[in-house]
Amino acid sequence: MAGNAWRSTVSRIMGAVKSQTQPRTFSRGMQTVTIIPGDGIGPEISTSVIKIFEAAKVPIQWEERNVTAIKGPGGKWMIPPEAKESMDKSKIGLKGPLKTPIAAGHPSMNLLLRKTFDLYANVRPCVSIEGYKTPYTDVDLVTIRENTEGEYSGIEHVIVDGVVQSIKLITEEASRRIAEYAFEYARNNQRNSVTAVHKANIMRMSDGLFLRKCREVAENFKDVKFTEMYLDTVCLNMVQDPTQFDVLVMPNLYGDILSDLCAGLIGGLGVTPSGNIGANGVAIFESVHGTAPDIAGMDLANPTALLLSAVMMLRHMGLHGHAKKIETACFDTIRDKKVLTKDLGGNSKCSEFTAEICRRVQDLD
Amino acid sequence: MRTLIKGYGIRFDIMVFGKAGKFHVVPTLLNIGAGLGLMGLGLSGVRLQPLCVRSLSLTASQNATLESPPARADSTFKVTMVPGDGVGPELMTAVKEVFKSGDVPVEFEEFHLSEVQNMASEEKLNEVLTSMKNNRVAIKGKIHTPMEYKGELASYEMRLRRKLDLFANVVHVNSLPGYSTRHNNLDLVIIREQTEGEYSSLEHESVSGVVECLKIITREKSRRIAKFAFDYATKKGRSKVTAVHKANIMKLGDGLFLQSCAEVAELYPKIKYENIIIDNCCMQLVQNPYQFDVLVMPNLYGNIIDNLAAGLVGGAGVVPGESYSAEYAVFETGARHPFAQAVGRNIANPTAMLLSAANMLRHLNLEYHSNMVSEAVKRVIKQGKVRTADLGGYATSVEFTRAVISNLSA
């Protein structure tokens, strides 16, 4: 037990030291961030977030861009060049929900963005929101999911009529990259342990490779505790006692399922933030819920998910003070239960909810 | 001879000694007579040792009656038992003790097959298979699959499943009366296809550092499990079957599974059919599990949802499950974990294994004994005085078993 306390203290000190020594150019001048409002309720919640950031006097300059797929030279679908240029310059993006039309002929927008910027890690911190009651309290974990390969490689063949084969691809490079990111995240955010989730007893070669890479990377991060657990054991324990988990790192499919499971524990996709980290320092933070076309334009949307993603973005940029202010304001509003949107159990409008948060942010100054 | 055949116009196209074709009449008649004589002896209940002579193979069912004894109250049923690894042996001891006290007419044939303890080999596997094929019913613990492999990618448990073609795994998720969790009064059935999908053990390293793992979905097996699910729902009076998939990403693979389920659903108009994507399903299960009734899904998703649902009602220690093939039934726990940390510490919860044993008795048509065992277990849990550590109590496995035994006679 003493060993654990010592280890976590060391990791906290190391984390604090590391975050201070990293050159943070963002906190000095005005930083440009590309904002992609999206479809459906996207524009409303984006406006909410911009308003709240203004009230908190965050040094951010927004550049709005649209990402509808266009056919580039050579017939390949791609995102509009202005959007790509803006993202490459600013390196940070905030994205609302995007609609994936069913028979449009082009792949989903999320997939396009992922491929364009090589967004290899999907990070979803799940923290129980005080004031939004679920059967699970005290949830505080982070799921880090490998986002480029695994079961979602999209390689499928019909071998004979009636027999289909899907290929799950695991590479050394991608596994190492995601493991390194997971440990760095744990260190930078003062987390105590990283758990690798796998099914190496069944898929011995593929998940075995993933696990081996995680173990190797763990050797370089001795200040963070490393454990490994089978996927079914994680599921079993997650619904009984989610407090035993800290940071979870896993391949694509398990990550998809577990991150949605954890979102369900804290109240659903309407209150869960999410961030995608790419190579070359690109990071896009997004809300993972749908476009909700039935309430679009009626000022009924709940901006919490996008707001919490934006808070995650601030932390990524090093603006911890502003992040804390906005997050506290948001949680206080939800805890008070006086002004809540319909999906949180109240009957206020989106603009009223936003105004309330802005008021609190200014009070906190 | 020839004129005899022609005259009577009867052609003796029969199977004698396993050979088909035409035979000379008189020796054939003698053989038929001998065969009938043997058959007569067999049917009258006198058990001759299996002779080298095979009687006429008329129908398979008649052959079956020669091999297994009729279900008479004074004869015992033979059941194969494979304790497995981890706490398996302790749980099996509990089952045996309860059966002994309850005078249950079941006799166990034990086999210790274990990959981690180096007690596994081809011969052992074949022994277990032969025994299972003879007895048709088995009860087993989890045969743990180690992460390192020596040559074969498929574990013993997977091979057992494939050789017996145990394609359907059914897990009953029922809330225990008297033990409350975050979600009470749950009543789900989870049906999982267990022979293909992601557990195909077809992996290879195409280039150094790149591993490919194949997931196979076939129309035939998808249809079979879908039909099993709908038949099960009909038999147990369930109203809805939900197929769980990820066809928006794995369009061909899970798309085929979904299509097969939809096709089978049309044959059962009385049962409602829905489908849901796996990640949404997990989210819904933790937020509102009451919207589901029977769930059917391919292999990996089944593993995830089995364990998730088991966690919802109390953990791996309280959920029974079984595996079916067209001819065999294997009874085990719902969430299959060897639970190696509990070995020797006497803390494992025998509830799941006891409830599964009760289901096995029902399968063998021993209704009275089945109810006796399951009622006893439920009564002990409801009273709440004797509970193992996973249910928040302080009792040991042995104490729990003893409590169940004392509740048996009532």
mmCIF file of N, CA and C in Angstrom, chain A residues 189-231:
data_model
loop_
_atom_site.group_PDB
_atom_site.id
_atom_site.type_symbol
_atom_site.label_atom_id
_atom_site.label_comp_id
_atom_site.label_asym_id
_atom_site.label_seq_id
_atom_site.Cartn_x
_atom_site.Cartn_y
_atom_site.Cartn_z
ATOM 1 N N ASN A 189 -1.525 13.813 -17.118
ATOM 2 C CA ASN A 189 -2.769 14.126 -16.421
ATOM 3 C C ASN A 189 -2.824 13.527 -15.035
ATOM 4 N N GLN A 190 -1.656 13.195 -14.503
ATOM 5 C CA GLN A 190 -1.556 12.685 -13.137
ATOM 6 C C GLN A 190 -2.455 11.482 -12.893
ATOM 7 N N ARG A 191 -2.379 10.533 -13.802
ATOM 8 C CA ARG A 191 -3.140 9.305 -13.616
ATOM 9 C C ARG A 191 -2.220 8.216 -13.082
ATOM 10 N N ASN A 192 -2.781 7.322 -12.269
ATOM 11 C CA ASN A 192 -1.918 6.354 -11.619
ATOM 12 C C ASN A 192 -1.596 5.124 -12.422
ATOM 13 N N SER A 193 -2.554 4.617 -13.172
ATOM 14 C CA SER A 193 -2.286 3.329 -13.812
ATOM 15 C C SER A 193 -2.885 3.267 -15.202
ATOM 16 N N VAL A 194 -2.287 2.416 -16.012
ATOM 17 C CA VAL A 194 -2.780 2.155 -17.358
ATOM 18 C C VAL A 194 -3.081 0.666 -17.448
ATOM 19 N N THR A 195 -4.278 0.336 -17.931
ATOM 20 C CA THR A 195 -4.643 -1.072 -18.072
ATOM 21 C C THR A 195 -4.822 -1.388 -19.540
ATOM 22 N N ALA A 196 -4.140 -2.416 -20.021
ATOM 23 C CA ALA A 196 -4.304 -2.835 -21.414
ATOM 24 C C ALA A 196 -5.434 -3.861 -21.466
ATOM 25 N N VAL A 197 -6.383 -3.629 -22.363
ATOM 26 C CA VAL A 197 -7.530 -4.517 -22.477
ATOM 27 C C VAL A 197 -7.375 -5.326 -23.756
ATOM 28 N N HIS A 198 -7.506 -6.634 -23.655
ATOM 29 C CA HIS A 198 -7.189 -7.470 -24.813
ATOM 30 C C HIS A 198 -7.919 -8.791 -24.738
ATOM 31 N N LYS A 199 -7.748 -9.598 -25.758
ATOM 32 C CA LYS A 199 -8.289 -10.951 -25.720
ATOM 33 C C LYS A 199 -7.213 -11.884 -26.232
ATOM 34 N N ALA A 200 -6.041 -11.770 -25.627
ATOM 35 C CA ALA A 200 -4.908 -12.530 -26.151
ATOM 36 C C ALA A 200 -4.999 -14.017 -25.868
ATOM 37 N N ASN A 201 -5.954 -14.452 -25.055
ATOM 38 C CA ASN A 201 -6.073 -15.896 -24.849
ATOM 39 C C ASN A 201 -6.794 -16.539 -26.019
ATOM 40 N N ILE A 202 -7.578 -15.742 -26.767
ATOM 41 C CA ILE A 202 -8.293 -16.279 -27.914
ATOM 42 C C ILE A 202 -7.568 -15.889 -29.200
ATOM 43 N N MET A 203 -7.306 -14.592 -29.338
ATOM 44 C CA MET A 203 -6.620 -14.148 -30.552
ATOM 45 C C MET A 203 -5.162 -14.011 -30.182
ATOM 46 N N ARG A 204 -4.517 -15.164 -30.120
ATOM 47 C CA ARG A 204 -3.207 -15.202 -29.496
ATOM 48 C C ARG A 204 -2.142 -14.421 -30.227
ATOM 49 N N MET A 205 -2.213 -14.420 -31.547
ATOM 50 C CA MET A 205 -1.143 -13.718 -32.266
ATOM 51 C C MET A 205 -1.418 -12.226 -32.328
ATOM 52 N N SER A 206 -2.637 -11.856 -32.723
ATOM 53 C CA SER A 206 -2.895 -10.430 -32.936
ATOM 54 C C SER A 206 -2.909 -9.653 -31.625
ATOM 55 N N ASP A 207 -3.782 -10.054 -30.692
ATOM 56 C CA ASP A 207 -3.788 -9.329 -29.425
ATOM 57 C C ASP A 207 -2.519 -9.597 -28.652
ATOM 58 N N GLY A 208 -1.886 -10.724 -28.933
ATOM 59 C CA GLY A 208 -0.605 -11.005 -28.294
ATOM 60 C C GLY A 208 0.427 -9.954 -28.680
ATOM 61 N N LEU A 209 0.425 -9.576 -29.960
ATOM 62 C CA LEU A 209 1.359 -8.532 -30.427
ATOM 63 C C LEU A 209 1.047 -7.207 -29.747
ATOM 64 N N PHE A 210 -0.243 -6.871 -29.693
ATOM 65 C CA PHE A 210 -0.651 -5.616 -29.056
ATOM 66 C C PHE A 210 -0.172 -5.580 -27.613
ATOM 67 N N LEU A 211 -0.385 -6.687 -26.920
ATOM 68 C CA LEU A 211 -0.009 -6.757 -25.511
ATOM 69 C C LEU A 211 1.497 -6.647 -25.319
ATOM 70 N N ARG A 212 2.239 -7.311 -26.189
ATOM 71 C CA ARG A 212 3.699 -7.286 -26.088
ATOM 72 C C ARG A 212 4.209 -5.868 -26.222
ATOM 73 N N LYS A 213 3.647 -5.131 -27.186
ATOM 74 C CA LYS A 213 4.064 -3.749 -27.402
ATOM 75 C C LYS A 213 3.750 -2.904 -26.180
ATOM 76 N N CYS A 214 2.556 -3.109 -25.606
ATOM 77 C CA CYS A 214 2.194 -2.348 -24.421
ATOM 78 C C CYS A 214 3.181 -2.622 -23.301
ATOM 79 N N ARG A 215 3.548 -3.898 -23.144
ATOM 80 C CA ARG A 215 4.483 -4.248 -22.074
ATOM 81 C C ARG A 215 5.831 -3.572 -22.295
ATOM 82 N N GLU A 216 6.275 -3.567 -23.563
ATOM 83 C CA GLU A 216 7.573 -2.945 -23.867
ATOM 84 C C GLU A 216 7.545 -1.465 -23.535
ATOM 85 N N VAL A 217 6.470 -0.788 -23.945
ATOM 86 C CA VAL A 217 6.394 0.653 -23.691
ATOM 87 C C VAL A 217 6.305 0.911 -22.196
ATOM 88 N N ALA A 218 5.643 0.001 -21.469
ATOM 89 C CA ALA A 218 5.503 0.201 -20.024
ATOM 90 C C ALA A 218 6.851 0.243 -19.332
ATOM 91 N N GLU A 219 7.830 -0.443 -19.923
ATOM 92 C CA GLU A 219 9.169 -0.450 -19.328
ATOM 93 C C GLU A 219 9.746 0.952 -19.266
ATOM 94 N N ASN A 220 9.380 1.806 -20.245
ATOM 95 C CA ASN A 220 9.943 3.155 -20.276
ATOM 96 C C ASN A 220 9.197 4.131 -19.389
ATOM 97 N N PHE A 221 8.080 3.698 -18.846
ATOM 98 C CA PHE A 221 7.284 4.613 -18.030
ATOM 99 C C PHE A 221 7.085 3.971 -16.678
ATOM 100 N N LYS A 222 8.159 3.856 -15.941
ATOM 101 C CA LYS A 222 8.079 3.108 -14.686
ATOM 102 C C LYS A 222 7.231 3.825 -13.643
ATOM 103 N N ASP A 223 6.965 5.121 -13.834
ATOM 104 C CA ASP A 223 6.191 5.831 -12.815
ATOM 105 C C ASP A 223 4.696 5.589 -12.925
ATOM 106 N N VAL A 224 4.282 4.974 -14.026
ATOM 107 C CA VAL A 224 2.859 4.682 -14.179
ATOM 108 C C VAL A 224 2.672 3.170 -14.061
ATOM 109 N N LYS A 225 1.724 2.763 -13.247
ATOM 110 C CA LYS A 225 1.503 1.335 -13.042
ATOM 111 C C LYS A 225 0.837 0.734 -14.280
ATOM 112 N N PHE A 226 1.289 -0.453 -14.660
ATOM 113 C CA PHE A 226 0.723 -1.091 -15.848
ATOM 114 C C PHE A 226 0.081 -2.411 -15.488
ATOM 115 N N THR A 227 -1.174 -2.612 -15.870
ATOM 116 C CA THR A 227 -1.807 -3.918 -15.658
ATOM 117 C C THR A 227 -2.441 -4.336 -16.970
ATOM 118 N N GLU A 228 -2.762 -5.617 -17.080
ATOM 119 C CA GLU A 228 -3.459 -6.079 -18.267
ATOM 120 C C GLU A 228 -4.670 -6.901 -17.828
ATOM 121 N N MET A 229 -5.737 -6.811 -18.586
ATOM 122 C CA MET A 229 -6.953 -7.495 -18.193
ATOM 123 C C MET A 229 -7.690 -7.964 -19.430
ATOM 124 N N TYR A 230 -8.337 -9.118 -19.322
ATOM 125 C CA TYR A 230 -9.130 -9.595 -20.444
ATOM 126 C C TYR A 230 -10.360 -8.729 -20.625
ATOM 127 N N LEU A 231 -10.797 -8.635 -21.862
ATOM 128 C CA LEU A 231 -11.944 -7.794 -22.191
ATOM 129 C C LEU A 231 -13.176 -8.224 -21.411
#
